[in-house]
Structure formats: structure tokens, C-alpha cells
Amino acid sequence: MPGFRAPASLLAFLLAFSPAAFAQVSPDALRSISTPDTVETRIGTLSFKDGTPRGDTAKAVYDNVDFTYAFRAFTDTFKGVSVQAALEGFQAAGIKDNEILIFSELMDSSSLFLTANADTVYYLGFIDLSNGPMVLETPPDALGTIDDMWFRWVTDFGRPGPDRGEGGRYLLVGPGYDGFLPEGGFHVGRSETSRVLVLGRSFLTNDDPAPTVKVIKDNLKLYPYAAGGVGMPIARYLEGGVELGRNAEPKTPVFHEGTGLVINTIPPNDFSYYELLNRLVQAEQAAVIDPELMGPIASIGIRKGHDFAPDERMKRILTEAVALANATGRTLGFDPRDPDWYWYENSNWWNPLFLGGYKFETPLPEITAEGAKPYPPSGYKQNDARTSFFYNATGITPAMAMRLTGVGSQYLFATKDAKGEFFDGAKTYKVTLPKGIPAAAFWSFTLYDNQTRSMLQTPQKYPRAGSQNYPSPAAEVAEDGSTTIWFAPEQPDGAARGNWIQTDPNKGWVTLLRLYSPLKPFFDKSWQPTEIEPVD
């Protein structure tokens, strides 16, 4: 343009991006931001022309992107799909929302539940909050938790809960509810999903489940919340905007018997896993989990309000991804590599909750003479621990992961013997618990099938041994105060019936040692079981 003179600042700007300026960039820097014509990767050789993909490179990269999202859609969502699998298992068995499945003679190996026990009376059910808040009245002396449909903890009830074992009234509120809530009279639990899972356990009464079952059935109530009744003072009504109401009538739910029930609550590990995940996504609000977690799910075609209709290419990728993701969950769940998961030095006893607590993020608070001393948040999820735990277990609560003596329960997993080898159902093994087993309530071992992660099915029906005298005899104690438990297909010579858990010669197994109301020697590690040793 005739007569135009660029401002000095503009000239300086243009000069900064002249070829001479580019020449000042080092070859190493240019190399670091460039892509060579061929790149060797785990998915093969990728080709580029001046940085743009050539030939089949784009297809290979997109297949890998979709595979990665499909893999994450298993490892990141297994806990939610586990709850959905339980819901659909209940429905298939004729157990509706707001009804309770109770195991009056304890759970046996007929039922497929991830690492359940044969020591306590279970009572479980799904509560529908889509029509408004619900009231759950809990029995005394319970040990229970309420989780949402993504296995996020909502609240505890019973001994670790706000009722502290006396029984209480819990007001459960679902997403989107903006009505009046009481100012008192209830323990309020807010769920981010429209259903919640109630997981209740109660201890036997003098080694007998019958009195415990009666207490549960006499006291457990479930009914809709009536706004304007108990919990709302008259003064609040006089302020306007709310109505006085009558108190809701407590109702006893329908109870279904669970002992001996053939029911499957385990997520699949084939393509149908994604169909189950889709049903969970469709059933809940779109924003029910973090968008970062929902992103991989949406990327493989599972989106709220949309049909899940993968084409043949995507079905092939999903099928391959779920196979590898399941193998990952199984490896993390049976052969952990993180040394910090192991409770004792040079030992095979471990638990993925010890390092990051029930949120898989922050170490367990220290319990001192001055009170609990929590650690600051770590700022990251321990994803391996999360995947390992939910692959093998049902339910999550702080009561599973705290150093407080006399409350809750603690667990030690064993998946390998003293030689570091996986357990063989055809062999005989033994473990010795030293004198002074640190459990104020009781302790037990339970054996689980490697494939189902549910109780091992043998003629014993209840694959357990422990300090209780039901449903099998209590383990006998040696003269020195120690207790030895045997794992074998046939009862070993000299072993009492209560000290033997039967194995299946054709199956592998793992075990859990449970300590109910654990004591200080467990937490300070002054008490330690032996390794599980092969004896033949």
C-alpha cells in the first residue's frame, strides 16, 4: 500500500517469525516436535508423509483409540456394572425394588455373590428413589452400608453408622429431589443415583441365626417419606411454602428367602458386559458420574438417550477389549504387583484397601490418643487397587478400611501359598493362627472359586471355618492356644471337622481371613498368621 509504514512493534513481530528466526531453532528441538516417516509401535508400523498419516495408519490408530476406550469402559466402570448385575440377578429371581432378600440360614455356595461370607445373616435389597425419598428403619446390632448404583458409598447403618448399633431411621434421598426435608428425626443419606443398594449383615445370636433373623424381620421397615410429618416443626409450616402432613406408616417389606437360592449377581466378561453397562447408563441421569469417566463410555457408543448399536467392526474391538480388560482385572485381583498392598513384610497376605482407603485415594487415618488424624488427599486415584477390589468384592464402606479397634471388620486376602504358587484344589494346605486372634466378635476363613469369585461349591455347602459354631463346628484350639486350619479335598487325619475346609480337586481357590471387630494386635502387626503351606 503506497505510503504505508508498519509500526515498529508490528515489524518486530513479523521479524520474529522470519525464516532467519526459524533457523535459530536447534535440530534437536525440531526433531522432538516432528514425526518420522515410519514409527514402530505395539500396534505395528505406522507411516506418515511430512507428518500426515499414510495408507492404513489412520485406520490402525482409530482402532487403537476405540480399543483403549473400550478397555477403560471395563476397568473404570466394573464397579457400576457389578451393581447392575446384582440388580438384574435379583429381578431374575423375582425380587423387586423395595423388597429384601434375607439369608435366614446364612448364604451358602448356591448363590453367586462376589466374596460373600457364610458367617453372618445377610439381608439385601434395592430401594427405588425415583418417586421421592424413602425411609429405611434398620434393626439393632446391624453391620450395614448403603451404596449407590455406581458402588459409591452413601452411608453406613448399624454399628459403624450414626445409629451406632441401636437401630435407626434413615431418610434416603435421590437425585433431583428439591422438596422439604426434615430438620431432625432421621439420618439423611443422599444418593446420586435413583436406586440404592442396601447391604445388611447381622451377627448370630449364641451361634444361632434364628433369633437374629427375628430381630431383623421385626424391626426392618421400608416406606415412602411423608413430607410435613415428623421432622418438620409447626413453626416451619407457619412460614408458608410447605404443608403439614401425617406421619408415614412404617411398613414391613416383602422378604424373600435366600439360603439355597440359585442366583447369579456376577458381571459377564464377554461382549454382553457392554450391553449391561448400557442398561445402567440408560437407567440413571446423564451426569451421574464424572464426564471424564463417561467420555470413554460415550466414545464406544453408550450414551444416555441413544441406542447402543455397534457395527461389526466395533463389536470386534469391544470383544477383544473386554477379553484383555477382564484378564487385567483377574491379574490385579489374584497376582498384585504393588508391594504396598501386602500387610506383612515378605508375606502373601494382602488387601488393596490398606493403602488408599475406601475411596482408593488417601491413606487410612491414623488413630492416636488424641483422636483420628487423617492424611491430606493424595490428589489421584489408585486405579489398580480400585479395579482389583471391585473385581473380587461386593460393597464398599469406610468400615472396611479403618484402623479403629472394635468396630467394623478387616480382611486379609491370600491367593498364593508359602512358595508363591497359586492354590491347587487337589493338594492339602494348612495355616496356623497364633494365640490371641485379634477379633473381639469372631473370625473366619472362607474359600472362593477362582472363576466365579463366589463361595467354592463342594459337598460342604458352607466353605468356611472359624470361631463360630454355625453353620459348621467351631475350629478347635491347640494346647498352645494356636488354631490350625486345613484346606484339602478330604479331611486330613487328625484334623477336626471344624478345622477343615473342603476343596475341589478340579478347581483353584483363594481365601479371605475375616476379623470382625478387629483389635490392636492386627493393626500394629504384632499378631500375624503363618503363610498357607502345602503339606503334600
XYZ file of C-alpha atoms in Angstrom:
536
model
C 0.000 0.000 0.000
C 1.646 3.295 -1.110
C 2.822 5.440 1.760
C 2.073 2.786 4.430
C 4.635 2.369 7.205
C 4.236 -0.555 9.620
C 4.518 0.289 13.334
C 7.811 -0.699 14.891
C 6.029 -3.265 17.104
C 4.488 -4.956 14.046
C 7.861 -5.071 12.294
C 9.386 -6.705 15.332
C 6.537 -9.252 15.380
C 7.000 -10.151 11.704
C 10.748 -10.383 12.035
C 10.342 -12.830 14.917
C 8.701 -15.277 12.516
C 11.038 -14.766 9.563
C 12.984 -17.733 8.147
C 16.027 -16.405 9.930
C 14.205 -16.778 13.242
C 13.263 -20.384 12.451
C 16.868 -21.124 11.665
C 17.667 -20.404 15.285
C 15.636 -23.466 16.458
C 18.008 -26.316 17.216
C 17.879 -29.542 15.210
C 17.174 -31.460 18.421
C 14.158 -29.267 19.139
C 12.815 -29.701 15.622
C 13.341 -33.437 15.851
C 11.444 -33.605 19.151
C 8.332 -31.983 17.675
C 8.409 -33.837 14.354
C 7.100 -37.284 13.381
C 9.346 -39.506 11.233
C 8.059 -41.221 8.125
C 7.771 -44.573 9.936
C 7.045 -45.232 13.605
C 7.388 -48.654 15.212
C 4.667 -49.242 17.834
C 2.940 -52.097 19.637
C 0.151 -51.937 17.056
C 2.576 -52.217 14.147
C 4.475 -49.885 11.824
C 2.761 -46.534 11.288
C 3.538 -44.487 8.153
C 3.496 -40.716 7.672
C 4.261 -38.252 4.886
C 5.538 -34.976 6.273
C 3.601 -35.679 9.488
C 0.303 -36.783 7.961
C -0.885 -40.421 8.204
C -0.465 -42.606 5.103
C -2.132 -45.811 3.969
C -3.691 -47.863 6.773
C -2.156 -45.802 9.560
C -5.299 -43.804 10.325
C -7.382 -46.989 10.497
C -4.888 -48.655 12.829
C -4.768 -45.591 15.068
C -8.561 -45.294 15.264
C -8.901 -48.997 16.016
C -6.443 -48.498 18.856
C -8.284 -45.402 20.130
C -11.572 -47.321 20.207
C -9.869 -50.310 21.812
C -8.398 -48.078 24.525
C -11.778 -46.525 25.289
C -13.414 -49.962 25.340
C -10.704 -51.236 27.713
C -11.293 -48.298 30.066
C -15.041 -48.815 29.821
C -14.420 -52.118 31.610
C -11.748 -51.249 34.170
C -13.245 -47.839 35.042
C -16.875 -48.988 35.213
C -16.709 -52.526 36.588
C -17.943 -51.402 39.989
C -21.116 -49.916 38.481
C -21.750 -52.881 36.203
C -21.309 -55.116 39.248
C -24.252 -53.377 40.933
C -26.304 -53.574 37.731
C -25.547 -57.307 37.501
C -26.773 -57.738 41.073
C -29.950 -55.783 40.293
C -30.700 -57.925 37.264
C -29.882 -61.067 39.234
C -32.420 -60.010 41.852
C -35.012 -59.260 39.186
C -34.466 -62.636 37.523
C -35.055 -64.286 40.915
C -38.363 -62.395 41.344
C -37.063 -59.884 43.912
C -38.482 -56.447 43.134
C -37.347 -52.998 44.170
C -38.132 -52.231 47.820
C -38.133 -55.932 48.725
C -35.490 -57.713 50.799
C -33.542 -60.909 50.179
C -32.655 -62.458 53.546
C -30.462 -65.492 54.172
C -32.136 -66.993 57.243
C -29.710 -69.920 57.455
C -26.784 -67.935 56.014
C -25.577 -67.705 52.447
C -24.236 -70.940 51.014
C -22.383 -71.744 47.811
C -25.590 -71.995 45.745
C -25.612 -68.222 45.323
C -23.073 -66.408 43.170
C -22.037 -63.261 45.055
C -18.544 -61.791 44.891
C -16.663 -62.918 48.035
C -19.699 -63.088 50.308
C -19.407 -64.907 53.640
C -21.098 -67.821 55.398
C -20.838 -66.292 58.883
C -23.438 -63.525 59.137
C -27.105 -63.138 58.289
C -27.273 -61.155 55.055
C -30.253 -59.004 54.087
C -30.024 -57.112 50.832
C -32.247 -55.147 48.510
C -32.573 -52.306 46.033
C -34.540 -49.216 47.018
C -36.153 -47.090 44.313
C -35.847 -43.340 44.994
C -37.216 -42.149 41.654
C -40.637 -41.316 43.139
C -39.268 -39.481 46.152
C -37.329 -40.123 49.348
C -37.727 -43.438 51.173
C -37.408 -44.252 54.861
C -35.421 -47.302 55.922
C -35.737 -48.340 59.561
C -32.830 -50.600 60.459
C -32.624 -53.327 63.105
C -30.353 -53.085 66.142
C -26.894 -54.677 66.135
C -26.572 -54.428 62.370
C -23.405 -54.029 60.353
C -24.507 -52.478 57.096
C -23.938 -49.999 54.343
C -25.883 -48.281 51.583
C -24.186 -47.758 48.216
C -25.445 -46.160 45.025
C -25.641 -47.812 41.599
C -22.010 -46.926 40.871
C -20.862 -48.522 44.138
C -20.260 -45.165 45.757
C -20.777 -45.095 49.489
C -23.900 -43.259 50.663
C -23.997 -44.051 54.396
C -23.422 -46.792 56.930
C -26.034 -48.122 59.303
C -25.729 -50.202 62.429
C -22.552 -50.415 64.462
C -20.407 -48.222 62.168
C -23.309 -45.885 61.327
C -24.863 -42.917 63.103
C -27.299 -45.171 64.992
C -24.223 -46.961 66.463
C -25.983 -50.312 66.519
C -29.176 -49.201 68.232
C -31.242 -49.208 65.046
C -32.294 -46.011 63.335
C -34.423 -44.283 60.744
C -32.609 -43.411 57.526
C -34.080 -40.982 55.026
C -32.702 -41.821 51.593
C -32.916 -39.012 49.055
C -32.343 -39.463 45.343
C -31.053 -37.043 42.689
C -33.157 -34.037 41.742
C -35.364 -34.004 44.824
C -35.985 -30.394 45.863
C -38.868 -30.864 48.295
C -38.893 -30.321 52.034
C -36.535 -32.390 54.148
C -36.951 -32.815 57.907
C -34.864 -30.895 60.398
C -34.448 -33.908 62.662
C -35.615 -37.416 63.453
C -33.783 -39.090 60.552
C -30.274 -39.883 59.428
C -30.221 -38.456 55.907
C -28.359 -40.191 53.098
C -28.169 -38.553 49.676
C -27.688 -40.707 46.607
C -26.561 -39.556 43.172
C -28.496 -42.433 41.581
C -32.206 -43.232 41.506
C -31.664 -46.606 43.168
C -29.512 -47.600 46.120
C -28.295 -50.993 47.259
C -28.782 -51.938 50.909
C -26.186 -54.407 52.186
C -27.022 -55.509 55.706
C -25.317 -58.085 57.901
C -26.102 -59.127 61.457
C -24.196 -61.437 63.760
C -25.553 -64.740 65.026
C -27.084 -64.924 68.495
C -25.207 -67.551 70.505
C -24.265 -69.328 67.259
C -27.896 -69.379 66.151
C -29.237 -67.337 63.203
C -32.935 -67.724 64.107
C -33.123 -65.056 66.887
C -31.138 -62.668 64.681
C -33.494 -63.214 61.746
C -36.460 -62.477 64.009
C -34.906 -59.189 65.127
C -34.318 -58.202 61.500
C -37.838 -59.048 60.341
C -39.450 -57.412 63.393
C -37.538 -54.153 63.028
C -36.664 -53.579 59.379
C -39.198 -51.221 57.757
C -39.236 -49.558 54.361
C -41.746 -46.951 53.206
C -42.071 -43.614 51.348
C -41.254 -40.443 53.249
C -44.256 -38.258 54.067
C -43.241 -34.595 53.867
C -44.658 -32.447 56.624
C -44.731 -35.121 59.308
C -42.096 -35.964 61.873
C -39.070 -33.748 61.383
C -40.962 -30.580 60.437
C -41.779 -28.163 63.254
C -45.105 -26.336 63.149
C -43.153 -23.087 63.060
C -41.818 -24.049 59.652
C -45.360 -24.608 58.367
C -46.347 -21.120 59.561
C -43.622 -19.656 57.349
C -45.518 -20.909 54.295
C -44.495 -22.930 51.264
C -44.984 -26.337 52.850
C -47.945 -28.337 54.054
C -48.485 -30.226 57.256
C -48.687 -33.945 56.696
C -49.404 -37.101 58.574
C -46.575 -39.369 59.571
C -45.920 -42.151 57.101
C -46.980 -45.569 58.306
C -43.983 -47.876 58.745
C -44.300 -50.945 56.562
C -42.572 -54.297 56.683
C -41.144 -55.091 53.243
C -41.643 -58.368 51.432
C -38.896 -60.772 52.477
C -37.547 -63.417 50.100
C -35.603 -66.387 51.416
C -32.047 -66.562 50.116
C -30.480 -69.651 51.697
C -30.046 -72.229 48.959
C -31.184 -69.783 46.274
C -29.536 -70.211 42.890
C -28.875 -66.637 41.792
C -26.165 -65.004 39.695
C -25.003 -61.471 40.504
C -21.616 -61.569 38.705
C -20.872 -59.285 35.703
C -20.100 -61.098 32.441
C -16.663 -60.902 30.800
C -17.744 -61.076 27.157
C -19.424 -58.619 24.767
C -22.613 -58.666 26.873
C -20.690 -56.688 29.509
C -21.178 -53.560 27.396
C -24.881 -54.274 26.988
C -25.164 -54.430 30.779
C -23.208 -51.176 31.052
C -25.573 -49.589 28.544
C -28.611 -50.554 30.622
C -27.007 -48.942 33.675
C -26.280 -45.729 31.758
C -29.823 -45.578 30.382
C -31.376 -46.119 33.823
C -29.641 -43.206 35.541
C -29.189 -39.482 34.984
C -26.729 -38.393 32.299
C -24.469 -36.565 34.764
C -24.320 -39.359 37.326
C -20.542 -39.809 37.064
C -17.634 -37.563 36.160
C -17.686 -36.548 32.461
C -14.053 -37.638 32.215
C -15.155 -41.168 33.129
C -18.241 -41.015 30.946
C -16.156 -39.920 27.931
C -14.709 -43.354 27.075
C -18.168 -44.892 27.557
C -19.721 -42.409 25.126
C -16.866 -42.902 22.660
C -17.755 -46.565 22.202
C -21.402 -45.705 21.564
C -23.012 -45.909 25.021
C -24.806 -42.598 25.524
C -27.790 -41.638 27.614
C -30.924 -41.498 25.446
C -29.309 -43.204 22.445
C -29.433 -46.774 21.181
C -26.297 -48.833 21.626
C -25.847 -50.351 18.172
C -22.174 -51.070 17.434
C -21.334 -52.193 13.901
C -19.331 -55.345 13.211
C -16.007 -53.507 13.421
C -16.849 -52.054 16.822
C -18.220 -55.386 18.088
C -14.906 -56.996 17.172
C -12.969 -54.296 19.020
C -15.252 -54.482 22.061
C -14.957 -58.258 22.208
C -11.165 -58.068 22.107
C -11.053 -55.210 24.625
C -13.266 -56.920 27.198
C -11.102 -60.056 26.989
C -7.927 -58.089 27.766
C -9.640 -55.891 30.368
C -11.036 -58.944 32.137
C -7.568 -60.504 32.084
C -6.309 -57.296 33.681
C -8.932 -57.358 36.426
C -8.178 -61.012 37.052
C -4.417 -60.386 37.254
C -4.798 -57.407 39.586
C -7.257 -59.438 41.649
C -5.119 -62.558 42.004
C -1.500 -61.551 41.431
C -0.953 -57.969 42.647
C 2.435 -56.403 41.922
C 2.324 -53.424 44.306
C 4.352 -54.285 47.434
C 2.403 -51.716 49.440
C -0.753 -53.854 49.227
C 0.854 -56.549 51.377
C 0.147 -56.247 55.081
C 3.224 -58.033 56.391
C 6.795 -57.976 55.130
C 7.736 -60.977 52.956
C 4.198 -62.319 53.164
C 1.391 -63.241 50.769
C -1.403 -61.684 52.877
C -2.713 -58.561 51.161
C -5.612 -56.151 50.727
C -5.921 -53.304 48.150
C -7.787 -51.101 50.662
C -4.865 -50.689 53.043
C -3.076 -48.004 51.052
C -5.860 -45.765 49.756
C -8.926 -46.493 51.868
C -12.434 -46.983 50.577
C -12.007 -44.132 48.068
C -8.732 -45.603 46.742
C -7.115 -42.224 47.153
C -5.954 -41.310 50.656
C -4.169 -43.467 53.271
C -6.221 -44.618 56.240
C -6.395 -42.059 59.073
C -4.079 -42.723 61.984
C -5.842 -43.408 65.293
C -3.955 -41.797 68.177
C -4.577 -40.994 71.834
C -5.593 -37.509 70.677
C -8.083 -38.846 68.134
C -8.182 -39.599 64.426
C -5.527 -37.885 62.302
C -6.453 -38.005 58.612
C -3.906 -37.694 55.861
C -4.285 -34.987 53.215
C -5.786 -36.135 49.897
C -3.208 -37.618 47.561
C -4.841 -35.991 44.546
C -5.030 -39.155 42.473
C -6.955 -42.424 42.286
C -5.163 -45.715 42.795
C -6.837 -47.297 39.815
C -5.156 -50.697 40.134
C -6.431 -51.038 43.706
C -9.922 -49.938 42.671
C -10.065 -52.434 39.801
C -8.667 -55.259 41.938
C -11.105 -54.683 44.783
C -14.306 -54.419 42.779
C -13.335 -57.333 40.537
C -13.442 -59.540 43.626
C -15.741 -57.888 46.154
C -19.265 -56.607 46.724
C -19.927 -53.374 48.616
C -17.748 -50.529 49.813
C -17.719 -48.665 53.116
C -15.232 -46.860 55.365
C -15.886 -49.640 57.903
C -13.833 -51.950 55.647
C -10.844 -49.646 55.753
C -10.107 -48.028 59.089
C -7.672 -48.555 61.924
C -10.296 -48.205 64.662
C -10.352 -51.145 67.058
C -13.551 -52.959 67.992
C -15.596 -51.598 65.056
C -16.262 -52.907 61.567
C -14.227 -55.686 60.003
C -10.842 -56.282 58.444
C -9.862 -58.653 55.652
C -6.726 -60.423 54.518
C -6.645 -61.997 51.052
C -4.463 -64.975 50.207
C -4.167 -66.051 46.588
C -0.801 -67.832 46.802
C 0.839 -70.325 49.142
C 4.088 -70.005 51.068
C 6.036 -70.920 47.918
C 4.390 -68.175 45.903
C 2.266 -70.596 43.882
C -1.481 -70.397 43.264
C -3.617 -72.828 45.256
C -4.380 -76.225 43.735
C -7.656 -77.814 44.826
C -6.141 -81.291 44.607
C -3.470 -80.510 47.224
C -3.541 -80.206 51.005
C -2.584 -76.948 52.743
C -2.581 -75.636 56.289
C -2.369 -72.275 58.033
C -1.857 -71.546 61.724
C -3.320 -68.597 63.594
C -1.238 -67.806 66.701
C -2.816 -67.450 70.116
C -4.807 -64.270 70.685
C -6.603 -63.921 67.348
C -7.402 -60.171 67.278
C -11.169 -60.275 66.715
C -13.498 -59.136 69.511
C -16.594 -60.548 67.778
C -15.379 -63.563 65.766
C -13.071 -64.627 62.948
C -13.398 -66.876 59.915
C -11.858 -68.207 56.716
C -13.947 -68.584 53.570
C -12.874 -70.266 50.334
C -13.781 -68.890 46.896
C -13.842 -70.354 43.409
C -11.198 -68.680 41.229
C -13.579 -68.320 38.283
C -16.726 -67.000 39.969
C -15.036 -65.302 42.964
C -18.017 -66.728 44.865
C -18.063 -69.398 47.563
C -16.451 -72.638 46.421
C -19.052 -75.312 45.678
C -18.288 -78.621 47.415
C -20.417 -81.081 49.413
C -19.753 -78.906 52.482
C -22.048 -76.158 51.014
C -20.572 -73.670 53.518
C -16.847 -73.462 52.674
C -15.799 -71.814 55.916
C -14.033 -72.371 59.224
C -13.888 -70.076 62.204
C -14.685 -69.333 65.816
C -18.459 -69.665 65.431
C -20.238 -72.968 65.917
C -22.617 -72.491 62.976
C -23.134 -73.474 60.167
C -20.182 -75.826 60.776
C -18.473 -76.699 64.073
C -16.141 -74.100 65.531
C -12.433 -74.621 64.946
C -10.688 -76.372 67.811
C -7.795 -74.640 69.567
C -4.480 -76.404 70.263
C -2.923 -76.623 73.737
C -0.617 -73.697 72.978
C -3.593 -71.510 72.070
C -2.973 -71.582 68.330
C -5.520 -72.677 65.730
C -4.642 -74.611 62.574
C -6.981 -74.678 59.565
C -6.639 -77.258 56.774
C -7.649 -76.887 53.130
C -7.924 -80.226 51.334
C -10.280 -82.330 49.193
C -10.552 -84.899 52.011
C -10.486 -84.337 55.766
C -6.863 -84.792 56.877
C -6.067 -87.361 59.559
C -6.127 -85.759 62.970
C -7.895 -82.598 61.804
C -11.219 -81.827 63.490
C -14.207 -81.184 61.243
C -14.307 -77.516 62.281
C -10.663 -77.071 61.306
C -11.090 -78.328 57.731
C -12.471 -76.614 54.626
C -13.079 -78.902 51.687
C -11.565 -78.098 48.293
C -12.417 -79.348 44.805
C -9.586 -81.297 43.128
C -10.588 -79.785 39.785
C -10.711 -76.157 40.927
C -8.333 -73.459 42.077
C -9.313 -71.335 45.054
C -8.482 -68.240 47.075
C -9.349 -67.381 50.648
C -10.247 -64.468 52.877
C -9.455 -64.246 56.569
C -12.066 -62.035 58.239
C -11.637 -60.378 61.621
C -14.852 -58.885 62.976
C -14.356 -56.045 65.461
C -10.561 -56.199 64.946
C -8.199 -55.451 67.813
C -4.909 -53.592 68.194
C -2.563 -56.569 67.528
C -3.907 -56.684 63.984
C -3.239 -53.015 63.314
C 0.195 -52.866 64.923
C 1.050 -56.202 63.236
C 2.213 -57.808 66.475
C -0.075 -60.721 65.546
C 0.466 -62.477 62.230
C -0.911 -65.692 60.705
C 1.527 -68.090 59.113
C 1.691 -68.405 55.362
C -0.578 -71.061 53.863
C 1.736 -74.025 53.419
C 1.390 -77.043 51.118
C 1.812 -80.258 53.125
C 1.979 -82.835 50.340
